[in-house]
Backbone as ProteinMPNN parsed JSONL, in Angstrom:
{"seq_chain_A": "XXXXXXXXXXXXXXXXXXXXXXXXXXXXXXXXXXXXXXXXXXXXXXXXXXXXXXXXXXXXXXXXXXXXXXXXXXXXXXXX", "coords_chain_A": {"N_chain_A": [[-8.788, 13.72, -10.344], [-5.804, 11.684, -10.697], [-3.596, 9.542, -12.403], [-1.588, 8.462, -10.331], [-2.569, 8.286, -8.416], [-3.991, 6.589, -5.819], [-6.186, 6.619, -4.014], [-7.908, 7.596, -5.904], [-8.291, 5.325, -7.385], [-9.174, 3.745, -5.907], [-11.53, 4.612, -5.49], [-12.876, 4.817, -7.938], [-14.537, 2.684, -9.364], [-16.816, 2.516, -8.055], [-17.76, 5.624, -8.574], [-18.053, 4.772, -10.976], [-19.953, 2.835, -11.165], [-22.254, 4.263, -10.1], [-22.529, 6.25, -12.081], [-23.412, 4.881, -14.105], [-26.201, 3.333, -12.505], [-27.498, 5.836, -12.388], [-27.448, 6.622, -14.914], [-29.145, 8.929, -17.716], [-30.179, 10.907, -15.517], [-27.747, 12.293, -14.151], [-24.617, 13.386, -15.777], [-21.564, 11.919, -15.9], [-17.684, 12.833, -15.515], [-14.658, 12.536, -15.829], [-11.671, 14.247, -15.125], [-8.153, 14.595, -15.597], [-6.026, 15.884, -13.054], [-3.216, 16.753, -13.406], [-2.929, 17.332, -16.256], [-4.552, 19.095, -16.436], [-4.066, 21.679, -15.129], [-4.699, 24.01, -14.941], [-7.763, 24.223, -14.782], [-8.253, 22.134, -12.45], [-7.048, 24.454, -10.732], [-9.088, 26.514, -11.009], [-11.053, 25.513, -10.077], [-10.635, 24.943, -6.807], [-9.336, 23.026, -6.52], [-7.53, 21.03, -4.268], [-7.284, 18.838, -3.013], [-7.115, 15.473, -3.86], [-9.136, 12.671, -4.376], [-11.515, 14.676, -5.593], [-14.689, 15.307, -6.095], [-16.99, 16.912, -7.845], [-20.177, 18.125, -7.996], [-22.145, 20.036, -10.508], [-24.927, 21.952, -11.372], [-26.869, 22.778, -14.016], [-24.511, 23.912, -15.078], [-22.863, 25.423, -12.979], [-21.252, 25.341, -9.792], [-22.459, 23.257, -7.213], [-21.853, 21.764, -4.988], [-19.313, 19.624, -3.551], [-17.366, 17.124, -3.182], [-14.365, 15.728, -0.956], [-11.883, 13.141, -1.215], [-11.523, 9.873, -0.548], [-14.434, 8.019, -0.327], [-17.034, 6.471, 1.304], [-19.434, 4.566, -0.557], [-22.524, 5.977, 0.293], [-21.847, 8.521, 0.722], [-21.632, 9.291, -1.361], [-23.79, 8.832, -2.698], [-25.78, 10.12, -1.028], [-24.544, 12.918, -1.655], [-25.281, 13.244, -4.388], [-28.257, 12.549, -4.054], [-29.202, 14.992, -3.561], [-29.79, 16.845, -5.949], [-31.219, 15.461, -7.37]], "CA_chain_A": [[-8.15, 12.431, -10.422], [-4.341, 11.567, -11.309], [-3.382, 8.002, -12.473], [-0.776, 7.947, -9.865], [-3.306, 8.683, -6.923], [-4.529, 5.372, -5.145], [-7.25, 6.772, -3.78], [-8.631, 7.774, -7.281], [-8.648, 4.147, -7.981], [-9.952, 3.405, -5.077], [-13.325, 5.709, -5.485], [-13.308, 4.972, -9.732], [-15.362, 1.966, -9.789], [-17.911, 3.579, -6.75], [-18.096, 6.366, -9.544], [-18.686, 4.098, -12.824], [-21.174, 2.092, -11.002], [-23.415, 5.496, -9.862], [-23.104, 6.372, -13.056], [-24.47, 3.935, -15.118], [-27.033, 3.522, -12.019], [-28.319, 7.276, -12.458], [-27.847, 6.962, -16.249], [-30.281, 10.117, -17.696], [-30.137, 11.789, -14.387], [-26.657, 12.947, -14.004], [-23.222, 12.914, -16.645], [-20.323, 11.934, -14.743], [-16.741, 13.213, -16.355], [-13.168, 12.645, -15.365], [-10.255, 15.2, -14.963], [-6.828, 14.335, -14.868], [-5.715, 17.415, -12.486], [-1.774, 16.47, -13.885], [-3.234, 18.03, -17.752], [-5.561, 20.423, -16.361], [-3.747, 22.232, -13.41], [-5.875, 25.397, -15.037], [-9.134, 23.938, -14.182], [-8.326, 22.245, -11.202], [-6.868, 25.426, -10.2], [-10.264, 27.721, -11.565], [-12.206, 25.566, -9.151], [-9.957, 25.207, -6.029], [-9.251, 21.674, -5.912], [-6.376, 21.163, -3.402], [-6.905, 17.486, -3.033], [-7.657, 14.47, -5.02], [-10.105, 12.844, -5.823], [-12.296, 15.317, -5.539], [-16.122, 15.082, -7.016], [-18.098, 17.715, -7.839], [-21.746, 18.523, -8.589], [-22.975, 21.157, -11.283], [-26.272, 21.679, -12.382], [-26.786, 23.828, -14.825], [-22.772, 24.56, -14.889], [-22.251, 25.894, -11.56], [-20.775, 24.248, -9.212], [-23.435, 23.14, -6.15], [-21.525, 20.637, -3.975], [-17.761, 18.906, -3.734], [-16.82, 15.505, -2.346], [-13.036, 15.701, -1.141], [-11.353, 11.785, -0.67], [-12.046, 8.244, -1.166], [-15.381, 8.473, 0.77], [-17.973, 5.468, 1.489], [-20.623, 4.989, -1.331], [-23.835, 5.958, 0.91], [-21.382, 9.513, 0.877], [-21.581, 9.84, -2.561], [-25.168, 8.434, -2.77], [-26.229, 11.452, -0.577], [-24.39, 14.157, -1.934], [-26.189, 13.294, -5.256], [-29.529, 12.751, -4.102], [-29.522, 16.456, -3.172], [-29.638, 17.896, -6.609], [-31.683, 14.734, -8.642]], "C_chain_A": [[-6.766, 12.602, -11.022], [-4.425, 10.042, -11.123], [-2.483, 7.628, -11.567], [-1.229, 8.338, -8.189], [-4.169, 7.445, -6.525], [-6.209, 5.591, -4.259], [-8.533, 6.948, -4.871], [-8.966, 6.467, -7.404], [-8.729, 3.58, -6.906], [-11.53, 3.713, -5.493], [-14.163, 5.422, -7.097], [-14.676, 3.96, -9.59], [-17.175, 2.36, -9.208], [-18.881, 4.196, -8.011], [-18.74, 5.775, -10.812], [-19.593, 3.558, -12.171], [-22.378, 3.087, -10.672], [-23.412, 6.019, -11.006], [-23.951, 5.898, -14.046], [-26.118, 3.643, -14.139], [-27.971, 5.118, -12.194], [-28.104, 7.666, -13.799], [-28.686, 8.309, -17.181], [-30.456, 10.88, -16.817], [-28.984, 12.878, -14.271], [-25.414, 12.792, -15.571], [-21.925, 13.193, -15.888], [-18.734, 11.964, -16.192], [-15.542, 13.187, -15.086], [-12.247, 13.221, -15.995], [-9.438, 14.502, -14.748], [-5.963, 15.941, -14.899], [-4.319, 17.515, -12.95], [-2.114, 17.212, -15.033], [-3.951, 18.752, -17.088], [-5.433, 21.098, -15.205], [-4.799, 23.313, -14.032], [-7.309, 25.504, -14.06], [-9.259, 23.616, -12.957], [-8.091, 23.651, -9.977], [-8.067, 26.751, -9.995], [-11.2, 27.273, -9.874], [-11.745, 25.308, -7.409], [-9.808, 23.911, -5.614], [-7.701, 21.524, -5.374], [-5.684, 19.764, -3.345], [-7.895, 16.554, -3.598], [-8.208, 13.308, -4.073], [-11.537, 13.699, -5.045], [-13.692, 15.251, -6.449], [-17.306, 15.83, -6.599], [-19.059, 17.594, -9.112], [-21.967, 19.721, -9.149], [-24.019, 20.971, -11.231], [-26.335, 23.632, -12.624], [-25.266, 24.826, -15.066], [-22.4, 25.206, -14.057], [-22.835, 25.122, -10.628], [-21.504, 24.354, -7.343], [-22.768, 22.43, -5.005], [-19.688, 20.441, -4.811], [-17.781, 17.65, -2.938], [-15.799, 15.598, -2.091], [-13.15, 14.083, -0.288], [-12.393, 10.863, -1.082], [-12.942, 8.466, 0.027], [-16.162, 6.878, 0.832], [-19.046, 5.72, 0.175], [-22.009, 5.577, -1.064], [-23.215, 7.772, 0.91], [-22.051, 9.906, -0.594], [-23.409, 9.762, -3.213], [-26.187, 9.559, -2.519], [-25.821, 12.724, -1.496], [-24.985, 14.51, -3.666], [-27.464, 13.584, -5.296], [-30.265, 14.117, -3.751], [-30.128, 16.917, -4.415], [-30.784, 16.759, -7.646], [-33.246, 15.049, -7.642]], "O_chain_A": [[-6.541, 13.547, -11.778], [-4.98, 9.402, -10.23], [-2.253, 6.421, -11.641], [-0.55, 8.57, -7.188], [-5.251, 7.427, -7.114], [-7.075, 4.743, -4.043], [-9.702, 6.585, -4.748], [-10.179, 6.338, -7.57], [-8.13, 2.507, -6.982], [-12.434, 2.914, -5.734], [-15.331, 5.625, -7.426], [-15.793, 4.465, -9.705], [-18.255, 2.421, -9.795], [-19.978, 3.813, -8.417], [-19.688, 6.208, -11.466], [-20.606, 3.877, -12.794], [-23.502, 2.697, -10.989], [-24.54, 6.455, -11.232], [-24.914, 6.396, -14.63], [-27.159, 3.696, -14.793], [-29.193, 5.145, -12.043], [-28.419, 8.81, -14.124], [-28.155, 8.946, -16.27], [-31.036, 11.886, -17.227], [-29.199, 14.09, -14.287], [-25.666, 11.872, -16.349], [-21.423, 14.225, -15.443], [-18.705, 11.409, -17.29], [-15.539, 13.62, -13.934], [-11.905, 12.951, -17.146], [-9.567, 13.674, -13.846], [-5.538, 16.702, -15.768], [-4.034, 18.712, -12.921], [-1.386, 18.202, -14.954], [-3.694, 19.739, -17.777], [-6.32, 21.204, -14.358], [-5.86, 23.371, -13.411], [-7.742, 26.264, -13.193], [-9.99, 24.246, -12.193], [-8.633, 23.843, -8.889], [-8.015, 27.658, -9.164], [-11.7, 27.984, -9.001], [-12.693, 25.528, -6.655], [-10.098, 23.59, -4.461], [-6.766, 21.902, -6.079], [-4.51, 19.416, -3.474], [-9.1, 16.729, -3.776], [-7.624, 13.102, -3.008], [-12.296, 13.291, -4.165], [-13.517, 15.122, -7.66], [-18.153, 15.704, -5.715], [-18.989, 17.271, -10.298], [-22.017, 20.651, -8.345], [-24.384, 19.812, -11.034], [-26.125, 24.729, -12.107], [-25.106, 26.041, -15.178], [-21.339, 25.773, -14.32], [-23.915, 24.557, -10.451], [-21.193, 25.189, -6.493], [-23.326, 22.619, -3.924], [-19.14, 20.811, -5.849], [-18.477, 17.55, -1.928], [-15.325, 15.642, -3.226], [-13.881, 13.747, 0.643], [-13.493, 10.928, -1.631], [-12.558, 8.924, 1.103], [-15.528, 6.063, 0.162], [-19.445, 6.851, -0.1], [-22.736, 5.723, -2.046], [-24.161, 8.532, 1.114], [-22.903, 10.781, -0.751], [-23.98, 10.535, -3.982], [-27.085, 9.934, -3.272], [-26.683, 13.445, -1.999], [-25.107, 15.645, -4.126], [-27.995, 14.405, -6.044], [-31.476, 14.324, -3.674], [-31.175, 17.516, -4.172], [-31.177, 17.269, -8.696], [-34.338, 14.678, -8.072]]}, "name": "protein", "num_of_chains": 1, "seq": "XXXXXXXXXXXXXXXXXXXXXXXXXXXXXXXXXXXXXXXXXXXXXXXXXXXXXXXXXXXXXXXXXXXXXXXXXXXXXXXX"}
């Protein structure tokens, strides 16, 4: 995410509402790739907003773009 990326704030609320829905299941965390070129760079994020899945700290799945919620719905229900 970057605060000056429209798609980010497009996809945010998507995100806060699957989170609080999967509460105890998952912990959802936001990057701003602008302070953390390192990281974005470690994991090869090219383009924003990107949303990836760990478990157990390595990294299982990616989401690239403002996607549909039934996208993001899926690429969760893989790993819960």
């Amino acid at each position: 995410y970057a605060p000056w990326c429209g798609h980010c704030r497009l996809i945010h609320p998507e995100v806060a509402e699957l989170s609080a829905q999967y509460a105890g299941k998952l912990k959802s965390f936001k990057m701003n790739t602008d302070e953390s070129p390192s990281t974005a760079n470690k994991y090869g994020i090219r383009s924003i907003p990107t949303i990836m899945i760990f478990v157990n700290g390595e990294k299982k799945d990616a989401v690239i773009g403002s996607v549909p919620r039934t996208t993001l719905i899926s690429a969760i229900g893989k790993f819960i």
